[in-house]
Short mmCIF file of C-alpha atoms in Angstrom, two decimals:
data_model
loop_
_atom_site.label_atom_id
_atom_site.label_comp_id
_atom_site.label_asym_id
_atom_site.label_seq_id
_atom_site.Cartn_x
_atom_site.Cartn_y
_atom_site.Cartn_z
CA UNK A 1 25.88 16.40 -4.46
CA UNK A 2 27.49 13.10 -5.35
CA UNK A 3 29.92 12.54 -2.33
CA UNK A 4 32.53 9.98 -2.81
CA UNK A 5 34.02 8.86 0.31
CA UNK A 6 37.69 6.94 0.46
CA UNK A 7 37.74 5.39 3.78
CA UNK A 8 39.23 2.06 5.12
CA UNK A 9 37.50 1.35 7.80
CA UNK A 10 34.26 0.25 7.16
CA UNK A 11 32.63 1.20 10.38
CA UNK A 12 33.47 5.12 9.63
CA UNK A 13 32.31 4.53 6.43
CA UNK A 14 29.04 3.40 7.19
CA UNK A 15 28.78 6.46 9.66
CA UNK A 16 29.70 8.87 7.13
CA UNK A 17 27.64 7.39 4.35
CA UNK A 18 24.34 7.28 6.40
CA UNK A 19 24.69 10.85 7.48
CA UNK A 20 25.62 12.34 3.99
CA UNK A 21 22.72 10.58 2.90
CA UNK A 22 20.39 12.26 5.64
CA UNK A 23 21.77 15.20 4.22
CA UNK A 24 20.09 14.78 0.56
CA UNK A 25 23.78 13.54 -0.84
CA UNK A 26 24.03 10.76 -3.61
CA UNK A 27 27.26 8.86 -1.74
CA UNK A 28 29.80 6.28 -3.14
CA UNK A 29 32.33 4.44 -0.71
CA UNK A 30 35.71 3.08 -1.53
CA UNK A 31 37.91 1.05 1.29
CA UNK A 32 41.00 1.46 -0.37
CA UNK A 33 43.26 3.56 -2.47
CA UNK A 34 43.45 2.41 -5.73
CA UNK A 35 39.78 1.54 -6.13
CA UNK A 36 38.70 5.06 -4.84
CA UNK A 37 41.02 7.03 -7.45
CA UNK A 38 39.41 4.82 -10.13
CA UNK A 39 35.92 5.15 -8.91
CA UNK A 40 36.89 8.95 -9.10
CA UNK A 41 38.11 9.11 -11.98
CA UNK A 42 35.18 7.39 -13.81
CA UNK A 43 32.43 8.66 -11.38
CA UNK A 44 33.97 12.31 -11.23
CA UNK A 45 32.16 13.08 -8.14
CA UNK A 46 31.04 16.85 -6.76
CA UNK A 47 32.84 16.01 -3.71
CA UNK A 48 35.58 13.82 -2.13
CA UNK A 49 36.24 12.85 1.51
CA UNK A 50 39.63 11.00 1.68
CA UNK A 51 41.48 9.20 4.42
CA UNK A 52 44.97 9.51 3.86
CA UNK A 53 46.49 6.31 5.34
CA UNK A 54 44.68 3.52 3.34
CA UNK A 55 46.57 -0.13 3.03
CA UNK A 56 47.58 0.62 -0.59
CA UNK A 57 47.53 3.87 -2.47
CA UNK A 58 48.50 6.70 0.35
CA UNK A 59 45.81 9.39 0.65
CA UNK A 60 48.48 11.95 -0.57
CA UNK A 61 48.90 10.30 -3.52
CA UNK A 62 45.15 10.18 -4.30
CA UNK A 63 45.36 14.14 -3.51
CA UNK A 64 48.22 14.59 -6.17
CA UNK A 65 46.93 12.48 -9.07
CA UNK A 66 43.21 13.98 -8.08
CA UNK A 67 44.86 17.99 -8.47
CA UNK A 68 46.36 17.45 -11.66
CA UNK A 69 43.46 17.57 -13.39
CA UNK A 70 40.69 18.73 -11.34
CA UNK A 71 39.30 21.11 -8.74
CA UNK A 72 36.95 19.14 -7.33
CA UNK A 73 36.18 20.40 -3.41
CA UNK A 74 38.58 17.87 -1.08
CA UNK A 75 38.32 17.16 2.63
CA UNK A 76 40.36 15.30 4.35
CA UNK A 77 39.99 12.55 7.36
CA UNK A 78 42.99 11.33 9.14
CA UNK A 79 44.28 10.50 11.98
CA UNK A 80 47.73 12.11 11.32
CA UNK A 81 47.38 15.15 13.76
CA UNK A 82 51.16 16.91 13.82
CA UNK A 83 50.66 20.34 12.66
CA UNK A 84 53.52 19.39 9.59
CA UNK A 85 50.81 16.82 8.42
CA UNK A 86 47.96 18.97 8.05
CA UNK A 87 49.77 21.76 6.89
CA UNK A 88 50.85 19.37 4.15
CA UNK A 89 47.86 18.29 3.13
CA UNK A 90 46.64 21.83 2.32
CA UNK A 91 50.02 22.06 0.11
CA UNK A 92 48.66 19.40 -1.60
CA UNK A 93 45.60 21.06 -2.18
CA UNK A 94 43.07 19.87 0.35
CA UNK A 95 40.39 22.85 1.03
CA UNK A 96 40.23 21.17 5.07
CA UNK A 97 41.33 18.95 7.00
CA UNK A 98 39.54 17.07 10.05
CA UNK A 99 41.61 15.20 12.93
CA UNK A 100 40.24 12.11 14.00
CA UNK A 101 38.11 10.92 15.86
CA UNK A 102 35.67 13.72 14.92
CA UNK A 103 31.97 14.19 14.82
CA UNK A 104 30.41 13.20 11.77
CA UNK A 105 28.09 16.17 12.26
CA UNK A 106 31.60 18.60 12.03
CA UNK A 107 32.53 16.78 9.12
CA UNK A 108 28.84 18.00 7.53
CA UNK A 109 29.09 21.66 9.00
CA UNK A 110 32.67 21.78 7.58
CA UNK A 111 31.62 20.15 3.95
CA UNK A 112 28.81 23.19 3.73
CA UNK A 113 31.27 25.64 4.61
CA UNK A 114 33.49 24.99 1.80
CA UNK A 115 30.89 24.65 -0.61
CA UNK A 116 29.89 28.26 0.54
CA UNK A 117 33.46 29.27 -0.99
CA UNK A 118 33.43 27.24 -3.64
CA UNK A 119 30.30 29.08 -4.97
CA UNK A 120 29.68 32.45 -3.15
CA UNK A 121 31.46 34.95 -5.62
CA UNK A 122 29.54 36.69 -7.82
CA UNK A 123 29.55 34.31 -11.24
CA UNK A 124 28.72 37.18 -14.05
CA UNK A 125 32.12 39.01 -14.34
CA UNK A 126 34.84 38.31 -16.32
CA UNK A 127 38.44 40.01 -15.21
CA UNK A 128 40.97 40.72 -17.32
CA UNK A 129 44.29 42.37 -16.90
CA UNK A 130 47.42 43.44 -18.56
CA UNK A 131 46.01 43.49 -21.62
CA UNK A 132 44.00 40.52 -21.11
CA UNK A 133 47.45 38.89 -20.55
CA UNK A 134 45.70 37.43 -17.47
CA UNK A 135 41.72 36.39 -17.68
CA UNK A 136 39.66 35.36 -14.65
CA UNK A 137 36.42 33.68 -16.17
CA UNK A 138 34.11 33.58 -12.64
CA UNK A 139 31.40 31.77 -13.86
CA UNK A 140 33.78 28.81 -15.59
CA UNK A 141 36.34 29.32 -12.52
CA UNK A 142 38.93 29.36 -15.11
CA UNK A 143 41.88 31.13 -15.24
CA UNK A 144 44.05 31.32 -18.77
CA UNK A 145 47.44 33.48 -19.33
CA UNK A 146 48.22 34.41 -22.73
CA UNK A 147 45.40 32.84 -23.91
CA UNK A 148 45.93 29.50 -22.78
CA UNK A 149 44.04 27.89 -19.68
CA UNK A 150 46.12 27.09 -16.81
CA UNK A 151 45.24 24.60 -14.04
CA UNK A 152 44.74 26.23 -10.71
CA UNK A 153 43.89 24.19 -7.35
CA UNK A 154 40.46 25.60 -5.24
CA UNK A 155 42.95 27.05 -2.90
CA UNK A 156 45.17 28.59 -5.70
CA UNK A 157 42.10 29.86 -7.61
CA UNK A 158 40.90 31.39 -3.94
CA UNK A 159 44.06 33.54 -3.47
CA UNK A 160 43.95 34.96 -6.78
CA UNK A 161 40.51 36.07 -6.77
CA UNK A 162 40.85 37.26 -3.41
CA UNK A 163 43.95 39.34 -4.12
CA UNK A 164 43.05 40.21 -7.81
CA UNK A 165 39.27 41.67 -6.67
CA UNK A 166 41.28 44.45 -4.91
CA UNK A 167 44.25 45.31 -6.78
CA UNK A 168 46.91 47.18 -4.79
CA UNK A 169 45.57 46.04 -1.18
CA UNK A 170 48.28 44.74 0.79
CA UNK A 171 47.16 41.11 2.27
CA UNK A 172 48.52 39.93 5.52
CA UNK A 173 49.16 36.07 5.25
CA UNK A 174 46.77 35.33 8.19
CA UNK A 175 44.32 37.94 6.47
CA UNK A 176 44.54 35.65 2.90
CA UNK A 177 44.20 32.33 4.78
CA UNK A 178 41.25 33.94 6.89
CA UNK A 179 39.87 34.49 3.30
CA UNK A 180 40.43 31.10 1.69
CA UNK A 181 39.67 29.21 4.68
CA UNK A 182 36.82 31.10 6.80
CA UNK A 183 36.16 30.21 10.15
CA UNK A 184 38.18 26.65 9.53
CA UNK A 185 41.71 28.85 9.70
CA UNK A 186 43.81 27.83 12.41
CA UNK A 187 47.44 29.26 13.10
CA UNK A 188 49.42 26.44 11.61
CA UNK A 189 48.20 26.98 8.50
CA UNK A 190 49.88 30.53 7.88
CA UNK A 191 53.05 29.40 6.44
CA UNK A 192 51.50 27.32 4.13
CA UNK A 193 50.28 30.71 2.44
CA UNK A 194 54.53 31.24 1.03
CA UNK A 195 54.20 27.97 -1.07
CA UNK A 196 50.87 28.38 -2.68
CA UNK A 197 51.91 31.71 -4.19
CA UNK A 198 54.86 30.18 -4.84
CA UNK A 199 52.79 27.13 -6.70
CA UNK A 200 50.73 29.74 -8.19
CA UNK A 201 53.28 32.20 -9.19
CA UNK A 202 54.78 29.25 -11.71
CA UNK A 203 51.40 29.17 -12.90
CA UNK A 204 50.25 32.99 -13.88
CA UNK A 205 53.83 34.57 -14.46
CA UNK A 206 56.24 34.39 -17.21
CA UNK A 207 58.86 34.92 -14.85
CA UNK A 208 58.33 33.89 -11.08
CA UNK A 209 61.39 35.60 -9.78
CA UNK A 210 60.11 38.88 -11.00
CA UNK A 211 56.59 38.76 -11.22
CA UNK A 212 54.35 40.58 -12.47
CA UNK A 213 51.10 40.21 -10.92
CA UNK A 214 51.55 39.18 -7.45
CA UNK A 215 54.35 41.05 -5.66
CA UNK A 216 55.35 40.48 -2.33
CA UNK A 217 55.69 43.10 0.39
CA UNK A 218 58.22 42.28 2.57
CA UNK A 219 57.20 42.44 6.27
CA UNK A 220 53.37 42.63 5.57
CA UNK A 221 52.54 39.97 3.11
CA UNK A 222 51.10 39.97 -0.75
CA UNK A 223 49.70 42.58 -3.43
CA UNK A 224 48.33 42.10 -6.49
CA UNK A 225 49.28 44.59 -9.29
CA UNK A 226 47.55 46.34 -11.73
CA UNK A 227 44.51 47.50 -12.37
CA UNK A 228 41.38 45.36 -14.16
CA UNK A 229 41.40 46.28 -18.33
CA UNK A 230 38.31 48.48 -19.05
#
């Protein structure tokens, strides 16, 4: 993969570079902000590791401007360790999130994990429901609603899938972030699970309020509604 790393400090930088490189990985580095959204934008890497307090451009903003447009797989590196913090940046649309100081070897075993998600699901299948009012092309990892395309983040695109390959299950929050996340779910994540089907909600139903694919189950969690077209 072509990793690009956003990091200010150029001794964790280094680190990072020379192990993703041991790893097989083409790897560009950025020390600040602005420069590293650029570099993105024109390099559109497979892969970004971002610090999120950089002297210019804030990591979070880098996360927003990067999710508007693209799902690329996003871990982040910071030193901001309150659970509020991480819990943000996975609102935001990180797919982890590593405290520092950490082992750049974690950071590796973490990156391969995600990856694993991003491309374990079986690619062949197209799912359609209501009518084909909502399509799930696997192989593009594109979802489109009345036939337009709608922009979902990896963790958005995650839930659906999850939810939408077994129509009528009731999901558990923790049982949906277990799903999205793997082994890298910890507890504080959990209520983060209300505002991305909240997020994605806005996205896949004419009306939110009363929706018609993914319904809530109040005391339990989510279910997703209907059955696949034939």
């Amino acid at each position: 993969m072509h990793v690009l790393v956003i990091e200010d400090d150029p001794t964790m930088a280094e680190v990072m570079e020379a192990y993703l490189k041991r790893e097989g990985h083409e790897v560009t580095c950025a020390a600040n902000g602005q420069k590293g959204l650029d570099l993105f934008r024109s390099l559109h890497p497979d892969f970004l590791i971002l610090d999120l307090m950089l002297p210019d451009l804030s990591g979070e903003a880098i996360l927003t401007a990067v999710r508007k447009d693209f799902d690329t797989p996003v871990l982040i590196l910071s030193a901001k360790s309150a659970e509020e913090e991480r819990v943000q940046g996975m609102v935001l649309g990180a797919d982890d999130y590593v405290v520092k100081p950490f082992s750049p070897r974690e950071v590796i075993v973490r990156m391969q994990a995600i990856m694993r998600r991003v491309g374990k699901r079986d690619t062949s299948e197209v799912w359609s429901f209501a009518g084909k009012a909502l399509v799930i092309h696997l192989q593009e990892r594109s979802v489109s609603v009345e036939g337009s395309e709608v922009h979902l983040t990896p963790i958005e695109y995650r839930l659906l899938t999850a939810m939408a390959a077994h129509p009528g299950w009731v999901f558990e929050r923790a049982e949906l972030l277990e799903r999205v996340q793997e082994d890298l779910f910890f507890d504080g994540y959990e209520r983060s699970i209300d505002v991305h089907i909240k997020n994605l909600r806005k996205k896949i139903e004419s009306d939110p309020k009363q929706p018609q694919f993914i319904e809530t189950v109040f005391g339990m969690g989510y279910r997703f509604k209907g059955e696949r077209d034939v």
